[in-house]
Short mmCIF file of C-alpha atoms in Angstrom, two decimals:
data_model
loop_
_atom_site.label_atom_id
_atom_site.label_comp_id
_atom_site.label_asym_id
_atom_site.label_seq_id
_atom_site.Cartn_x
_atom_site.Cartn_y
_atom_site.Cartn_z
CA UNK A 1226 12.07 -1.71 9.72
CA UNK A 1227 11.88 1.87 7.77
CA UNK A 1228 9.97 4.44 9.17
CA UNK A 1229 6.33 4.61 7.45
CA UNK A 1230 5.99 7.10 4.53
CA UNK A 1231 2.35 8.35 4.16
CA UNK A 1232 2.15 10.04 0.42
CA UNK A 1233 0.19 13.48 0.24
CA UNK A 1234 -3.38 13.63 -1.68
CA UNK A 1235 -3.86 15.72 -4.15
CA UNK A 1236 -3.44 19.44 -3.49
CA UNK A 1237 -6.70 21.72 -4.77
CA UNK A 1238 -6.69 23.56 -7.92
CA UNK A 1239 -9.30 26.13 -9.59
CA UNK A 1240 -8.98 27.95 -12.46
CA UNK A 1241 -10.88 31.37 -12.40
CA UNK A 1242 -11.13 34.97 -13.59
CA UNK A 1243 -10.59 37.85 -11.07
CA UNK A 1244 -9.49 41.26 -11.00
CA UNK A 1245 -6.21 40.65 -9.22
CA UNK A 1246 -3.84 37.94 -7.57
CA UNK A 1247 -4.99 38.97 -4.12
CA UNK A 1248 -8.89 38.52 -4.98
CA UNK A 1249 -7.96 34.99 -6.35
CA UNK A 1250 -6.51 34.11 -2.98
CA UNK A 1251 -9.26 35.42 -1.31
CA UNK A 1252 -11.59 33.79 -3.44
CA UNK A 1253 -10.01 30.16 -2.93
CA UNK A 1254 -9.17 30.73 0.70
CA UNK A 1255 -12.87 31.33 1.49
CA UNK A 1256 -13.98 28.31 -0.79
CA UNK A 1257 -11.67 25.76 0.86
CA UNK A 1258 -11.22 26.94 4.35
CA UNK A 1259 -7.70 28.02 4.34
CA UNK A 1260 -5.72 31.14 4.81
CA UNK A 1261 -5.14 33.36 1.76
CA UNK A 1262 -1.32 32.94 2.25
CA UNK A 1263 -1.69 29.49 1.80
CA UNK A 1264 -3.15 29.80 -2.11
CA UNK A 1265 -0.51 29.76 -4.97
CA UNK A 1266 -1.32 31.79 -7.85
CA UNK A 1267 -0.44 31.81 -11.29
CA UNK A 1268 -1.41 33.93 -14.05
CA UNK A 1269 -2.57 32.61 -17.23
CA UNK A 1270 -3.60 35.42 -19.11
CA UNK A 1271 -4.33 39.11 -18.36
CA UNK A 1272 -7.38 40.85 -19.89
CA UNK A 1273 -7.44 44.29 -21.71
CA UNK A 1274 -9.26 47.29 -20.31
CA UNK A 1275 -12.39 48.39 -22.36
CA UNK A 1276 -11.73 51.67 -23.88
CA UNK A 1277 -9.46 52.48 -20.85
CA UNK A 1278 -12.45 52.78 -18.57
CA UNK A 1279 -13.32 49.54 -17.11
CA UNK A 1280 -11.23 47.33 -14.85
CA UNK A 1281 -9.53 44.35 -16.66
CA UNK A 1282 -9.42 40.69 -15.87
CA UNK A 1283 -7.15 38.22 -15.51
CA UNK A 1284 -7.12 34.54 -15.54
CA UNK A 1285 -5.17 32.80 -13.09
CA UNK A 1286 -5.00 29.06 -11.74
CA UNK A 1287 -4.68 29.03 -8.13
CA UNK A 1288 -3.20 25.60 -5.93
CA UNK A 1289 -3.41 25.27 -2.24
CA UNK A 1290 0.38 25.19 -1.45
CA UNK A 1291 -0.33 21.46 0.25
CA UNK A 1292 -3.53 19.54 0.54
CA UNK A 1293 -6.15 21.18 2.40
CA UNK A 1294 -6.89 18.54 4.54
CA UNK A 1295 -3.01 18.91 5.84
CA UNK A 1296 -3.38 22.60 6.10
CA UNK A 1297 -6.42 22.60 8.39
CA UNK A 1298 -4.50 20.09 10.34
CA UNK A 1299 -1.68 22.37 10.95
CA UNK A 1300 -3.64 25.42 11.66
CA UNK A 1301 -5.57 23.69 14.18
CA UNK A 1302 -2.97 22.01 15.86
CA UNK A 1303 -0.93 25.54 15.79
CA UNK A 1304 -3.96 27.19 17.77
CA UNK A 1305 -3.60 24.32 20.36
CA UNK A 1306 0.24 24.98 21.06
CA UNK A 1307 -0.37 28.67 21.01
CA UNK A 1308 -3.34 28.01 24.09
CA UNK A 1309 -1.13 25.55 25.56
CA UNK A 1310 1.70 28.25 25.47
CA UNK A 1311 4.59 25.88 23.94
CA UNK A 1312 7.17 26.96 21.54
CA UNK A 1313 6.70 24.63 18.74
CA UNK A 1314 5.49 25.16 15.04
CA UNK A 1315 3.95 22.57 12.61
CA UNK A 1316 5.65 21.98 9.73
CA UNK A 1317 4.22 19.49 6.95
CA UNK A 1318 7.18 17.15 5.64
CA UNK A 1319 7.35 16.02 1.83
CA UNK A 1320 5.70 12.43 3.08
CA UNK A 1321 2.86 13.68 4.58
CA UNK A 1322 3.85 14.05 8.07
CA UNK A 1323 3.03 17.25 10.50
CA UNK A 1324 6.60 17.52 12.16
CA UNK A 1325 6.54 19.73 15.36
CA UNK A 1326 9.72 21.55 15.83
CA UNK A 1327 10.94 24.11 18.59
CA UNK A 1328 12.17 24.28 22.25
CA UNK A 1329 9.38 22.23 23.82
CA UNK A 1330 9.66 19.09 21.87
CA UNK A 1331 9.81 16.99 25.42
CA UNK A 1332 6.88 18.32 26.71
CA UNK A 1333 4.66 17.48 23.20
CA UNK A 1334 5.96 14.30 22.78
CA UNK A 1335 5.27 13.12 26.55
CA UNK A 1336 6.06 9.80 27.85
CA UNK A 1337 6.68 7.01 25.48
CA UNK A 1338 4.99 9.28 22.98
CA UNK A 1339 1.73 9.52 24.60
CA UNK A 1340 1.00 13.32 24.52
CA UNK A 1341 2.21 13.37 20.83
CA UNK A 1342 -0.39 10.19 19.68
CA UNK A 1343 -3.06 12.29 21.74
CA UNK A 1344 -2.83 15.47 19.76
CA UNK A 1345 -2.60 13.43 16.56
CA UNK A 1346 -5.93 11.46 17.25
CA UNK A 1347 -7.63 14.89 18.42
CA UNK A 1348 -6.19 16.66 15.24
CA UNK A 1349 -7.83 13.87 13.40
CA UNK A 1350 -11.19 14.09 15.01
CA UNK A 1351 -11.84 17.57 14.48
CA UNK A 1352 -9.99 17.74 11.02
CA UNK A 1353 -10.83 14.68 9.32
CA UNK A 1354 -14.38 13.79 10.54
CA UNK A 1355 -15.77 13.00 6.69
CA UNK A 1356 -13.15 9.86 6.46
CA UNK A 1357 -12.64 11.25 2.85
CA UNK A 1358 -9.33 12.43 3.50
CA UNK A 1359 -6.21 10.65 4.47
CA UNK A 1360 -5.24 10.68 8.48
CA UNK A 1361 -2.51 13.12 9.44
CA UNK A 1362 0.46 11.42 11.06
CA UNK A 1363 2.65 13.53 13.68
CA UNK A 1364 6.26 13.65 14.46
CA UNK A 1365 8.55 15.49 17.03
CA UNK A 1366 11.72 16.37 15.43
CA UNK A 1367 12.23 12.57 14.25
CA UNK A 1368 10.92 10.98 17.66
CA UNK A 1369 8.93 8.26 15.74
CA UNK A 1370 12.31 7.00 13.81
CA UNK A 1371 14.09 6.99 17.28
CA UNK A 1372 10.93 5.20 18.71
CA UNK A 1373 11.29 2.85 16.14
CA UNK A 1374 14.77 1.98 16.42
CA UNK A 1375 14.63 1.44 20.23
CA UNK A 1376 11.42 -0.99 19.76
CA UNK A 1377 13.29 -3.13 17.06
CA UNK A 1378 16.20 -3.18 19.74
CA UNK A 1379 13.93 -4.14 22.58
CA UNK A 1380 12.14 -6.99 20.26
CA UNK A 1381 15.49 -8.26 19.55
CA UNK A 1382 16.53 -8.77 23.03
CA UNK A 1383 13.24 -10.05 24.37
CA UNK A 1384 13.15 -12.58 21.38
CA UNK A 1385 16.58 -13.69 22.41
CA UNK A 1386 15.43 -13.89 26.30
CA UNK A 1387 12.26 -16.26 25.10
CA UNK A 1388 14.36 -18.61 23.12
CA UNK A 1389 17.09 -19.13 25.70
CA UNK A 1390 14.36 -19.57 28.42
CA UNK A 1391 11.72 -21.06 26.34
CA UNK A 1392 9.05 -19.17 28.10
CA UNK A 1393 6.71 -16.48 26.89
CA UNK A 1394 7.58 -12.82 28.04
CA UNK A 1395 4.70 -9.89 27.97
CA UNK A 1396 6.21 -6.60 27.08
CA UNK A 1397 4.59 -3.81 28.92
CA UNK A 1398 1.37 -1.90 27.34
CA UNK A 1399 1.89 -0.08 24.12
CA UNK A 1400 -0.22 1.73 21.40
CA UNK A 1401 -1.53 -0.03 18.45
CA UNK A 1402 1.44 1.69 16.32
CA UNK A 1403 4.22 0.35 18.73
CA UNK A 1404 2.60 -2.95 19.11
CA UNK A 1405 3.02 -3.29 15.18
CA UNK A 1406 6.69 -2.39 14.94
CA UNK A 1407 7.49 -5.26 17.56
CA UNK A 1408 5.16 -7.68 15.22
CA UNK A 1409 7.01 -6.70 11.86
CA UNK A 1410 10.40 -7.06 13.56
CA UNK A 1411 9.87 -10.66 14.63
CA UNK A 1412 7.54 -11.63 11.86
CA UNK A 1413 10.25 -13.47 9.91
CA UNK A 1414 11.67 -15.34 12.97
CA UNK A 1415 10.05 -18.84 12.61
CA UNK A 1416 10.96 -19.90 16.25
CA UNK A 1417 8.75 -17.13 17.37
CA UNK A 1418 5.59 -15.89 17.72
CA UNK A 1419 3.72 -12.88 18.47
CA UNK A 1420 0.39 -11.70 19.60
CA UNK A 1421 -1.28 -8.57 21.28
CA UNK A 1422 -3.39 -9.51 24.25
CA UNK A 1423 -5.67 -7.60 26.75
CA UNK A 1424 -7.87 -4.68 26.38
CA UNK A 1425 -6.82 -0.77 25.51
CA UNK A 1426 -4.90 1.13 27.25
CA UNK A 1427 -3.40 -2.19 28.95
CA UNK A 1428 -3.13 -4.09 25.64
CA UNK A 1429 0.72 -5.34 25.08
CA UNK A 1430 2.60 -7.79 22.96
CA UNK A 1431 3.34 -11.19 24.05
CA UNK A 1432 6.67 -13.15 22.41
CA UNK A 1433 6.81 -17.02 22.90
CA UNK A 1434 8.12 -19.83 21.27
CA UNK A 1435 6.55 -21.02 18.22
CA UNK A 1436 3.88 -23.47 18.69
CA UNK A 1437 3.23 -22.48 22.62
CA UNK A 1438 -0.33 -21.44 23.81
CA UNK A 1439 -0.34 -18.08 24.46
CA UNK A 1440 -2.84 -18.66 27.57
CA UNK A 1441 -0.03 -19.99 29.43
CA UNK A 1442 2.49 -17.36 28.92
CA UNK A 1443 4.37 -16.58 31.69
CA UNK A 1444 3.83 -12.78 32.44
CA UNK A 1445 6.87 -10.92 33.16
CA UNK A 1446 6.33 -7.36 31.93
CA UNK A 1447 9.51 -5.43 30.99
CA UNK A 1448 10.20 -1.92 30.51
CA UNK A 1449 10.78 -0.20 26.83
CA UNK A 1450 12.57 2.61 26.41
#
């Protein structure tokens, strides 16, 4: 399964008359709640001074360098990382993911990506509370891609065990994102069925022969890597 892509929402654009490019950046930054340096400005037309006495006005088109909600997310998570004294920088990728890069990647990923997911969840709670903007997704130097491949290999290995033993096997607890990868990886195999059981944070995937009652599965948790 290929890593999921998250198309970026539209950027903010505003046309206005002002005295300078810097003034346009300041105006838009205040209106959009971002930094002036995150506003790109293109001069559309330049006015003329009246009798050489009054300052001229210019017409500009100002555009946020990325979707405003994503810029706010980067600023917020950068503040958290600084408070945690972590050597990491958030970068917005073309597919709409905030990628954390730097020397402290291992710390921010945590066990099976738990710290990374917690940081993503917290950022979305703070920066996307009105639910009108697309949620921001986090990665750390390609961790998610590696995790996807690892889970796909796990799904394949457990599927072979299930078909060989004719018994159901329950995996260790996983996040919703990880469980979805397992389900998608095995959904085309008509000899198997997968089902999520239990309550978070102990919710896990059960892989069983097709037609078997999941209620009677043999619990044999396996460590996923």
